[in-house]
Every structure is written in structure tokens, then in C-alpha cells.
């Protein structure tokens, strides 16, 4: 039996040809003439892009090194590679489409951003032009960057707002975000919710602590505002939120302690009286832990709070929801992310050699706010917070090297063996030896954990197939056979969201089998885009039994142009305006076809998103 194997060559991103993904279904009729749909914008909005799922109508052009990417629902620029802790000399533009201001009276640009490591080499610029040449390196740009506020964490976004100059009103313009970096250091810039709108720009929010006109303190951890100072700051900023600040005081009144939500609403003042109070709205406990009992706090307690201040609706000076107790009667919660890690690191995170807990914790310390890829970690259960069996079927617990409470890793909302739901709280207990599988992260900068969605691979030596290794249940037989042509859309297989694809059956007996093939992620179905995602190294094998396949068309949702030469090799080019065409495989002349995604790219750039197939058989 003849078997043909086709490989998707690694995505070769050359200068000026970088493109990105967009979750817009490809039409089946004529993919070569496909154009991205125009945005439906609200009146007074000339451009709007969140960067939550992709670059949308924006285009990336990279001169060298690392391009702009989509990370954590932001457009991200950095020359730093976390995988090997190196910096790459980089230069890249994130280019807007043409923005029509011919009918505008006045307009402004705004976006939210995080900017870190500003002392490192490089530039970060906001650029504008009405004479774009098609090449950002030869375009005469105006630099309208101004000052970018450098952050101290990966959770606090600042607001950029800039009035567009009068000379651009009545014209068609372009905006570009530009960055460069050297191999000796790099900055990191994350951007989201970019818009160009009619009107006048509001002053950008300055999240640095405001100098109070009364009271004491500067709002830092080491020098908190007292309540009088906090109230004067709120009066100064009006209904705008401040950045994150620290405020000290004495609890003067308690409105509610919600143990079901783990927070409390109360008031503090400088002297414990009910005069000149600051409302603390839905604060969590020490270090952000849940408030789990009614007497967690009481009137008269001395506290230092961390959070944002605002004059809510113009009549309630408060610390907003999301604040937490930094110090309670002199007790300061330790930050688990800063703990001294005890023990030697072992393992490489694979199934054959899982990380031990010290190795996992040290890896997390290098991640910043990013997640790792899926890894295996072994340890002993040292503490169990919760085993939920009624609805979600997951458990939150801790593991350590020796079963003690030193150098622990939280396993957050983990599933049971084989990725199944927990059905009983007795399925795990303190002292159990486990190997867990999932992604690692330093959650909100203070909780080293394995993120929700992980599962137990091994429990006290009992090992069962991982979800990726389990064959998919038969599900629905799908597809439509018309003469010698069979068509099928991925949605027809009836797979649940985030379900592994496995082996799928077609109406004529042909099967499609997806294999992880040593990749980090197995092929899965995503209901939001109605596609099966073939990840790097994954294979898709079409087996037609006694039939001979002559041609296969793979309808894709990925924004790159794939083409075939006469020898059947798969090539990659940028395509006109970076618009995707689908994958055509001719001259198969076999009853079996295997397609391999051999991309070396990470994230969306390396994925093949399959929304449907057409299989043509020889007569």
C-alpha cells in the first residue's frame, strides 16, 4: 500500500513578510479572492482593534529579529527570548490600515499598555504619517510617542492618549507602533484596545502615587498614605482611579464579610472613629488570600491595604474591588513567589523525566507574567484546599518535594486521572505521590501555580493515558458525498470545545486521524472558530480504505498563503496583503495521505486551523 507523506515546512519569516492570524472563517467559494471583512465601527470611531485574538486589520513588518506577536490578548514586542534567556537584535513595525479622517473635525489616538525594562537598549515609538510609501523604513514618520510610563508588574495597564495634529485632519493617515532591541538587552511593550476616535483626548492616566495635600505618607509599601492623605488624593483625582497605592488605618466599621466570595467591605480611619473614613470595597485578605471566616477582621484592627483609590460616582471615596490586606495587626503575608526554594532541581519537564517541585518553582521565577508550555511535574501532596465534585469536578491542592509545606507548588483546579472529573473528595489525600501535567505561571505575581486545566497523569504509581493519548469517542459520522467528491466541515463532527480530535469518521468509511506526534499540544477542536487546530509536529492522516485519493483541499483559517510546486512540496509566501489561501494537495494517487505540520514557530504563527476538507477520489 502506497503512503504519501506531506510536511508543512517551518514558517520562514523573512523581512517584510510577517503576517498573523485572525479568527475570521474562510469562505469556501474562492479563497484566492478572499478579503478581510471591513470593521463595523461605531459612529465617531475611525479605527478600533483589541488585539485579543490577533492583529485584525493591522500588519506586522519586521526588519530583523523578533516580530510583534499576540501574547496574553495583547500585541507584544520584545527582543527577549524566555526559552533560552537570550536577547535578539530586533526591529519591527505594527502598522495600522489606512485611517480615513477626511470627515473628521478632530481626532485622537488611545490605547492601553504595559512598558517594562526601559533602562535596557532599544526604542519604543508611536508614529504617524499621511504619506505612507508601502515601506515603513522609507516613510517619513512623525514621532508622537511622548512619555511612556514604565510599570513594575504585568497586571497594571497604563493609558496612552494623544491628540492627532490638525495637519492630519481631513486626510488619510496611518499609525505605527515601532520597537527595536539589541542583543545585549531588551524592553518589553504590551499593547491592547487601540482606537482612533473623533473628539479630544482625555489626559492619560498617571498611575504614579499622587502627592497628598494633607496627611502623611507617599503611598508606597514602605511609606503608606494615612487615611487623611488618601482622602486628599481622591479629592485631587476626582472620579479617575489612581494607580496601585498602599494605605494604612484602623478598621472603624464593617459592612459585610462575604466568605462565599472571600472578600469584605469595611471602613478605615486614622483614629478608628467613624469620622473621615475611607471605604474599603470587597477587599481580600492577607496577601490576596480569601477571607474565609466571619471573624477574619474586626473593628479596631490595624491594617495596611494595597489597591486603587477612586471617588466612586462622585460621592464615595473608596479603595476599589481587587484591593487586599498587605498587613493585619503587624503581620505581613509572605509572597509565595519570593520564597526560598529548598532542594536541587531535577528533571526536564517531560513525561519520561518530570520536573521535581524545586525545578518547577525555579522555572516559574524566570517566566515573569507568562505561562510555560505544558510540562510534567512530580511531587507529594502537602495540602488540599478543595475538591469540587458537584459541577466542575476539579481540585486545588499543593505539592512539595517531601510532602511538607516548604517550597510548595499550587495545583489550581486540576482534573483527575485521564483528565476526567473528580467524583469524590477521597480520590486524593495528603501524602499521595502524583505526577501532574499542565502549564506553570506566577499568578498575579504572587502565586506560583499550575494553571487551571491541568490533570493528574500518575497517582501513587498508577498511570493512565493522558487525554491526548486517549482515542476520541466515535462521535457523529460526518460529511457529504457527491459523486467522487466528499466535503466536510470540522463543526460537523460534533466535538466539544477544546476536545481532542483523535480519529474521526466520514460517511463513506474514510477516516481522519490526528496524532500529537511528539508535539507539545495535540490537535483540538475550538468551537469559537469551528476549526480543528493542527499544532506544530501534529499529523493528520486521511485513510480512504480501498479508494484512491486524487486531490485534497484543506480549508484553513490561518493567515498565511500555502502553495505547492510541481514536486508536491509545500511552500510558504506572504500572499497579497498577507491574505490566506487554502491548502491544495494534487496528484495523491494513494488511499492514504498524511499531512505534517513541521512548523517551528510558536503560538498562532505555527498553527494550521482546519475549518473543513474536500476529498476527491479517483473514479
XYZ file of C-alpha atoms in Angstrom:
619
model
C 0.000 0.000 0.000
C 1.452 3.280 -1.086
C 1.505 6.018 1.548
C 2.333 9.644 0.761
C 3.606 11.968 3.500
C 3.491 15.741 3.122
C 5.179 18.149 5.543
C 4.378 21.737 6.342
C 7.839 23.278 6.253
C 8.843 25.624 9.096
C 7.376 29.086 8.632
C 10.184 31.127 7.155
C 9.510 34.680 8.287
C 11.710 36.885 6.125
C 11.976 40.651 6.368
C 8.799 42.491 5.376
C 6.683 39.312 5.047
C 5.430 38.623 8.569
C 1.684 38.088 8.874
C -0.595 36.954 11.653
C -3.798 35.115 12.400
C -7.321 36.421 12.569
C -10.367 34.458 13.692
C -12.445 35.109 10.560
C -13.824 31.975 8.835
C -12.517 31.423 5.323
C -15.171 31.305 2.597
C -15.203 28.039 0.693
C -16.108 29.530 -2.691
C -12.972 31.379 -3.821
C -10.242 31.600 -1.175
C -7.801 33.271 -3.574
C -10.015 36.377 -3.723
C -10.792 36.433 -0.021
C -10.667 39.876 1.589
C -10.878 40.543 5.300
C -14.300 41.925 6.225
C -14.485 45.631 6.939
C -14.883 46.560 10.571
C -18.291 47.755 11.685
C -17.306 50.763 13.739
C -19.444 52.894 15.992
C -20.121 56.432 14.871
C -17.152 58.645 15.678
C -14.710 55.714 15.697
C -12.224 55.553 12.816
C -10.187 52.540 13.948
C -10.569 50.020 16.742
C -8.571 46.876 17.495
C -8.356 44.989 20.799
C -5.509 42.580 19.802
C -7.295 39.997 21.977
C -7.308 37.255 19.320
C -4.967 38.539 16.641
C -3.718 41.589 14.769
C -7.008 42.124 12.940
C -6.557 44.745 10.211
C -3.046 45.597 11.401
C 0.063 44.324 9.651
C 3.455 43.394 11.063
C 6.617 44.194 9.110
C 9.852 43.000 10.636
C 13.305 44.098 9.606
C 15.167 41.628 11.836
C 14.861 39.505 14.935
C 11.650 39.039 16.889
C 8.426 40.376 15.328
C 5.395 41.733 17.119
C 3.335 38.806 18.420
C -0.015 38.213 20.112
C 0.538 37.238 23.756
C -1.966 37.265 26.623
C -4.533 39.116 24.493
C -2.099 41.932 23.709
C 0.194 42.908 20.854
C 3.635 42.287 22.355
C 7.084 43.484 21.290
C 10.270 42.194 22.901
C 13.691 41.018 21.863
C 13.940 38.761 24.911
C 13.533 35.006 24.439
C 12.412 33.402 27.697
C 13.135 29.888 26.409
C 16.906 30.361 26.439
C 17.138 33.689 28.330
C 18.807 35.478 25.419
C 18.217 38.810 23.729
C 17.886 39.075 19.967
C 18.706 42.154 17.913
C 15.253 43.079 16.642
C 13.337 45.724 14.703
C 9.622 45.514 13.884
C 6.639 47.722 12.985
C 2.984 47.143 13.870
C 1.182 49.031 11.082
C -2.424 50.199 11.073
C -4.575 50.047 7.963
C -5.325 53.334 6.227
C -7.415 55.542 8.542
C -9.832 57.893 6.785
C -10.023 61.243 8.603
C -11.415 63.158 5.640
C -14.675 63.849 7.507
C -13.122 64.311 10.965
C -13.283 67.569 12.886
C -10.710 66.477 15.466
C -9.393 63.025 16.412
C -7.225 61.294 18.969
C -5.326 58.031 19.387
C -5.619 55.938 22.537
C -4.509 52.512 23.755
C -3.655 50.662 26.957
C -0.140 49.390 27.557
C 2.438 47.840 29.865
C 6.028 49.035 29.365
C 8.851 47.312 31.261
C 12.687 47.336 31.426
C 13.042 50.841 29.992
C 16.708 51.009 31.022
C 17.601 48.313 28.507
C 18.750 49.122 24.997
C 16.161 49.962 22.379
C 13.403 52.317 21.262
C 9.618 52.227 21.550
C 7.786 54.752 19.377
C 4.302 55.771 18.314
C 4.469 57.059 14.731
C 2.033 58.787 12.348
C 2.106 59.732 8.647
C -0.137 60.821 5.788
C 2.433 59.768 3.155
C 2.931 56.021 3.629
C 5.165 54.620 0.872
C 4.349 50.951 1.437
C 7.702 50.502 3.172
C 7.915 51.704 6.785
C 11.679 52.167 6.503
C 11.320 54.728 3.675
C 8.237 56.504 5.064
C 8.562 59.960 6.604
C 7.043 59.384 10.053
C 6.265 61.872 12.810
C 7.166 60.639 16.287
C 4.234 61.343 18.656
C 5.327 58.989 21.432
C 5.755 61.450 24.264
C 6.473 59.742 27.590
C 5.648 56.088 28.243
C 5.146 55.214 31.908
C 7.256 52.273 32.983
C 5.375 49.694 35.026
C 6.513 47.489 37.881
C 4.269 44.458 37.284
C 2.499 42.609 34.475
C -1.046 43.368 35.608
C -1.282 47.185 35.641
C -2.055 48.810 32.278
C -1.447 52.494 31.643
C -3.403 54.621 29.168
C -1.826 56.366 26.197
C -3.907 59.231 24.779
C -2.632 61.672 22.154
C -4.427 64.311 20.106
C -3.813 63.848 16.384
C -2.353 67.011 14.914
C -4.521 69.356 12.852
C -2.334 68.830 9.792
C -3.630 65.230 9.578
C -7.328 66.118 9.908
C -9.108 65.849 6.545
C -6.558 63.317 5.269
C -5.964 59.579 5.171
C -3.299 58.514 7.642
C -1.524 55.524 9.124
C -0.341 54.808 12.667
C 2.605 52.563 13.522
C 3.975 51.152 16.761
C 7.710 50.637 16.367
C 10.285 48.896 18.518
C 13.891 47.866 18.285
C 16.187 45.977 20.637
C 19.823 44.929 20.825
C 21.342 41.570 21.666
C 22.592 42.990 24.981
C 19.161 43.877 26.378
C 15.547 44.458 25.518
C 12.471 46.308 26.676
C 9.012 44.731 26.632
C 5.893 46.521 25.385
C 2.367 45.086 25.561
C -0.490 46.988 23.863
C -4.264 46.430 23.758
C -7.527 48.241 22.930
C -6.095 50.662 20.379
C -8.551 53.139 18.856
C -8.699 56.347 16.815
C -11.827 58.348 17.655
C -13.472 61.667 16.976
C -13.026 64.236 19.714
C -10.430 65.442 22.145
C -8.081 63.150 24.056
C -8.514 62.919 27.776
C -5.343 63.331 29.742
C -3.590 59.990 30.047
C -3.942 58.357 33.431
C -0.794 58.696 35.535
C -0.624 55.740 37.892
C 2.254 57.086 39.956
C 1.325 57.958 43.552
C -0.162 61.455 43.880
C 1.357 63.861 46.395
C -1.354 64.444 49.022
C -2.241 67.927 50.232
C -2.945 66.650 53.758
C -1.970 63.751 55.988
C 1.223 61.726 55.744
C 2.823 59.133 53.512
C 3.724 58.765 49.854
C 1.518 55.743 49.047
C 4.305 53.190 48.791
C 4.657 49.890 50.624
C 7.338 51.344 52.890
C 5.555 54.677 53.393
C 1.772 54.181 53.082
C -0.710 57.019 52.907
C -2.655 57.550 56.103
C -6.428 57.897 55.597
C -6.323 61.700 55.567
C -3.714 61.634 52.814
C -5.695 59.019 50.838
C -8.825 61.183 51.028
C -6.912 64.238 49.786
C -5.545 62.209 46.860
C -9.054 61.049 45.936
C -10.255 64.656 46.023
C -7.398 65.645 43.727
C -8.008 62.985 41.054
C -11.793 63.274 41.064
C -13.621 60.278 39.597
C -10.479 58.849 37.957
C -8.778 55.854 39.520
C -5.293 56.189 40.920
C -2.634 53.591 40.372
C -1.955 50.919 42.977
C -1.106 52.504 46.340
C -0.757 51.475 49.994
C -2.965 52.985 52.723
C -2.800 52.407 56.478
C -5.548 52.864 59.044
C -7.722 51.325 61.748
C -10.909 49.417 60.891
C -13.766 51.614 62.078
C -16.833 49.909 60.628
C -17.579 46.575 58.901
C -20.436 46.419 56.409
C -20.138 42.850 55.099
C -17.905 39.789 55.226
C -18.700 37.544 52.256
C -16.994 34.216 52.926
C -18.608 32.707 49.816
C -16.701 35.234 47.677
C -13.746 35.549 50.021
C -13.919 39.322 50.462
C -15.159 42.014 52.839
C -16.437 45.592 52.680
C -15.466 47.846 55.570
C -14.145 51.297 56.512
C -10.883 52.559 57.964
C -9.947 55.851 59.588
C -6.823 57.271 61.180
C -8.127 57.003 64.737
C -10.663 54.167 64.484
C -13.640 56.514 64.681
C -16.391 56.823 62.079
C -15.258 60.336 61.108
C -13.234 60.881 57.901
C -13.480 57.257 56.790
C -12.269 55.506 53.651
C -14.468 52.757 52.253
C -12.592 49.514 51.506
C -14.772 47.772 48.930
C -14.658 43.984 48.630
C -11.087 43.587 49.812
C -9.464 40.172 50.031
C -7.304 39.074 52.972
C -3.595 38.909 53.708
C -1.574 38.737 50.533
C -4.764 38.369 48.487
C -5.972 35.181 50.167
C -9.712 34.617 50.552
C -11.445 35.864 53.698
C -12.870 32.533 54.830
C -14.359 33.241 58.256
C -16.596 35.856 59.837
C -14.021 36.959 62.433
C -11.158 37.308 59.941
C -11.162 41.052 60.682
C -12.782 43.142 63.436
C -13.267 46.778 64.349
C -10.045 48.130 65.863
C -7.686 46.039 63.694
C -4.723 47.951 62.282
C -4.295 47.328 58.574
C -2.258 48.347 55.570
C -4.238 47.948 52.355
C -2.977 47.704 48.776
C -5.208 48.772 45.876
C -6.547 51.630 43.747
C -8.388 54.711 45.048
C -11.382 56.401 43.434
C -14.264 58.733 44.240
C -16.960 56.261 43.212
C -19.807 58.016 41.361
C -18.531 61.266 42.816
C -19.782 60.614 46.335
C -17.953 57.612 47.832
C -14.187 57.796 48.452
C -13.054 54.173 48.361
C -10.396 51.600 47.623
C -11.852 49.691 44.679
C -12.617 45.991 44.459
C -9.445 43.986 43.901
C -7.534 45.504 46.815
C -6.132 43.293 49.552
C -4.726 43.421 53.058
C -0.953 43.790 52.969
C -0.558 43.898 56.756
C -3.001 42.906 59.531
C -2.073 43.948 63.078
C 1.588 43.903 62.057
C 1.507 40.537 60.275
C 2.642 40.736 56.654
C 1.820 37.850 54.337
C 4.806 36.263 52.710
C 4.806 36.241 48.942
C 4.998 32.586 47.818
C 6.717 33.679 44.620
C 9.601 35.113 46.658
C 10.068 32.044 48.844
C 13.484 30.496 49.188
C 13.410 27.332 47.140
C 14.806 24.360 49.028
C 16.233 21.371 47.177
C 18.097 20.608 43.968
C 16.330 20.878 40.622
C 15.706 17.606 38.808
C 14.021 16.566 35.581
C 13.347 18.295 32.266
C 9.557 18.522 32.389
C 8.872 15.611 30.058
C 6.732 12.574 30.761
C 9.868 10.436 30.998
C 11.623 12.914 33.314
C 9.164 15.221 35.103
C 10.342 18.325 36.902
C 10.544 17.986 40.645
C 8.905 20.824 42.594
C 12.127 22.870 43.116
C 12.783 22.756 39.367
C 9.210 23.848 38.609
C 9.409 26.731 41.094
C 12.710 27.950 39.649
C 11.257 27.822 36.140
C 8.305 29.947 37.297
C 10.688 32.578 38.652
C 12.031 33.070 35.105
C 8.621 33.443 33.449
C 7.586 36.931 34.535
C 3.831 37.087 33.873
C 3.943 34.493 31.085
C 2.799 30.881 31.122
C 5.079 27.994 30.349
C 4.218 25.333 27.819
C 2.661 22.121 29.150
C 5.064 20.210 31.399
C 5.045 17.257 33.794
C 5.796 17.872 37.490
C 6.094 15.255 40.234
C 5.701 15.722 43.972
C 3.838 14.751 47.121
C 0.500 16.327 48.027
C 1.178 18.567 51.032
C -2.156 20.388 51.358
C -5.626 20.124 49.832
C -7.711 23.300 49.570
C -10.757 21.989 47.752
C -12.139 19.041 45.788
C -15.233 20.165 43.868
C -17.442 17.288 42.676
C -20.871 18.814 42.001
C -20.245 20.864 38.863
C -16.651 21.325 37.712
C -15.065 18.158 39.054
C -11.672 19.666 39.805
C -9.372 20.048 42.795
C -6.991 22.667 44.149
C -4.068 21.359 46.157
C -0.351 21.817 46.802
C 2.628 19.569 46.187
C 6.167 19.692 47.507
C 9.320 17.615 47.268
C 8.857 15.888 50.626
C 5.190 16.432 51.459
C 5.976 19.338 53.812
C 4.843 22.926 53.489
C 8.247 24.321 52.462
C 8.696 25.177 48.760
C 5.176 24.261 47.663
C 3.611 24.495 44.203
C -0.119 25.159 43.957
C -2.030 22.905 41.553
C -5.076 25.006 40.669
C -8.366 23.387 39.661
C -6.739 20.226 38.417
C -8.638 17.324 36.827
C -8.311 13.677 37.845
C -6.582 10.785 36.041
C -7.126 10.686 32.277
C -8.385 14.265 32.503
C -11.663 13.057 33.971
C -13.656 14.964 36.579
C -13.298 14.267 40.285
C -16.336 12.400 41.614
C -15.249 12.072 45.257
C -13.136 14.076 47.675
C -11.498 10.793 48.711
C -9.825 10.300 45.342
C -6.750 12.180 46.585
C -5.301 12.731 50.058
C -2.333 14.386 51.705
C 0.797 12.254 51.191
C -0.201 10.932 47.760
C 2.586 10.857 45.185
C 1.483 12.473 41.927
C 2.713 13.499 38.524
C 0.644 16.391 37.211
C 0.541 17.820 33.691
C -0.211 21.418 32.729
C 1.140 24.954 32.339
C 3.089 26.836 35.011
C 2.676 30.514 35.867
C 3.360 33.053 38.614
C -0.285 34.060 39.005
C -0.691 37.812 39.632
C 2.973 37.914 40.601
C 2.484 36.171 43.937
C 1.262 32.600 43.424
C 3.453 30.003 41.694
C 0.983 27.507 40.327
C 0.000 25.009 37.677
C -2.898 26.704 35.920
C -6.485 25.528 35.656
C -6.958 22.778 33.072
C -4.060 20.574 34.190
C -4.665 16.992 35.244
C -3.135 14.141 37.236
C -1.088 11.876 34.991
C 0.079 9.493 37.725
C -1.311 8.835 41.225
C 0.755 6.679 43.603
C 2.308 4.966 40.589
C -0.960 4.367 38.757
C -0.611 5.840 35.302
C -3.383 6.128 32.725
C -3.430 7.583 29.221
C -3.427 11.342 29.004
C -6.356 12.974 27.208
C -4.112 13.464 24.189
C -3.326 9.733 24.146
C -6.939 8.612 24.503
C -8.786 7.842 21.275
C -11.657 10.196 20.636
C -15.093 8.655 21.049
C -16.754 7.770 17.755
C -18.981 10.825 17.759
C -21.002 11.635 14.636
C -20.267 10.279 11.200
C -19.876 13.419 9.124
C -19.557 14.724 5.599
C -21.459 14.792 2.309
C -20.546 12.545 -0.638
C -21.459 13.881 -4.074
C -20.183 11.588 -6.797
C -16.426 11.281 -6.262
C -16.176 14.342 -4.030
C -16.611 14.313 -0.254
C -16.865 17.577 1.669
C -16.938 18.028 5.425
C -16.708 20.916 7.865
C -14.974 20.454 11.207
C -18.091 21.545 13.093
C -19.991 18.512 11.706
C -18.044 16.036 13.859
C -19.864 17.190 16.983
C -16.717 17.670 19.059
C -16.951 19.718 22.237
C -14.932 22.890 22.669
C -11.250 22.150 23.424
C -11.813 18.437 22.705
C -9.017 16.314 21.257
C -9.656 15.401 17.640
C -8.461 11.752 17.681
C -9.955 9.612 14.910
C -12.971 10.966 13.018
C -15.251 9.054 10.639
C -16.717 10.174 7.326
C -19.922 8.951 5.698
C -18.150 6.787 3.094
C -15.935 4.967 5.608
C -12.903 7.220 5.175
C -11.254 8.146 8.490
C -9.202 11.160 9.536
C -6.747 10.507 12.372
C -4.911 13.249 14.254
C -1.715 12.402 16.150
C 0.255 14.561 18.592
C 3.442 13.110 17.082
C 5.750 14.422 19.811
C 4.411 17.967 19.745
C 3.674 19.986 22.865
C -0.074 20.148 22.140
C -2.373 17.649 20.477
C -4.847 18.634 17.772
C -8.035 20.066 19.295
C -11.373 21.455 18.149
C -12.292 25.048 19.035
C -15.968 25.956 18.787
C -15.362 29.725 18.667
C -13.867 29.446 15.179
C -15.272 25.996 14.317
C -11.844 24.664 13.427
C -9.510 21.821 14.359
C -6.110 23.233 15.275
C -3.176 21.235 13.920
C -0.251 22.283 16.123
C 3.472 22.023 15.310
C 4.577 18.384 14.772
C 0.959 17.159 14.717
C -0.067 14.894 11.842
C -3.383 14.403 10.078
C -3.790 11.110 8.231
C -6.649 10.544 5.759
C -7.309 6.822 5.184
C -9.748 6.024 2.365
C -9.770 2.229 2.556
C -9.921 0.781 -0.966
C -10.475 4.156 -2.617
C -7.710 6.122 -4.296
C -7.429 9.799 -3.408
C -6.651 12.207 -6.253
C -6.846 15.582 -4.531
C -7.396 17.089 -1.077
C -8.248 20.700 -0.257
C -7.738 21.815 3.337
C -9.818 24.893 4.089
C -7.857 26.926 6.626
C -8.355 29.841 8.946
C -4.701 30.778 9.265
C -3.480 33.977 7.641
C -0.622 32.673 5.528
C -0.530 31.541 1.916
C 0.408 27.909 1.384
C 1.231 26.670 -2.130
C 2.594 23.551 -3.832
C 5.210 23.196 -6.527
C 5.278 20.514 -9.189
C 7.079 18.099 -6.874
C 4.355 18.402 -4.242
C 6.491 20.334 -1.780
C 4.660 22.774 0.448
C 5.902 26.344 0.229
C 5.072 29.493 2.160
C 4.753 33.051 0.898
C 3.158 36.134 2.367
C 0.341 36.341 -0.149
C -1.265 39.541 -1.398
C -1.786 41.729 1.663
C -0.994 38.684 3.801
C -4.357 37.079 2.996
C -4.546 33.328 3.376
C -5.308 30.870 0.650
C -6.253 27.302 1.412
C -4.039 24.239 1.019
C -4.391 22.292 -2.227
C -2.766 18.849 -2.495
C -2.827 17.384 -6.017
C -1.705 14.089 -7.501
C -2.025 11.997 -4.358
C -2.854 8.751 -6.227
C -2.990 6.791 -2.985
C -5.528 5.595 -0.454
C -3.629 7.233 2.416
C -2.390 10.790 2.850
C -0.501 12.122 5.886
C -0.002 15.858 6.368
C 2.521 17.013 8.976
C 2.716 20.498 10.452
C 6.505 20.822 10.603
C 6.423 24.440 11.702
C 8.996 25.546 14.273
C 7.022 28.687 15.136
C 5.273 29.043 18.480
C 1.751 30.255 19.195
C -0.726 31.124 16.466
C 2.003 31.556 13.840
C 2.720 27.820 13.858
C -0.873 26.569 13.752
C -2.929 25.243 10.854
C -6.592 25.885 11.639
C -8.716 23.429 9.663
C -12.319 24.545 9.159
C -13.107 21.942 6.526
C -11.879 19.440 3.947
C -12.711 18.409 0.399
C -11.528 14.967 -0.688
C -11.703 13.963 -4.348
C -11.389 10.276 -5.228
C -10.237 8.700 -8.472
C -13.021 7.025 -10.411
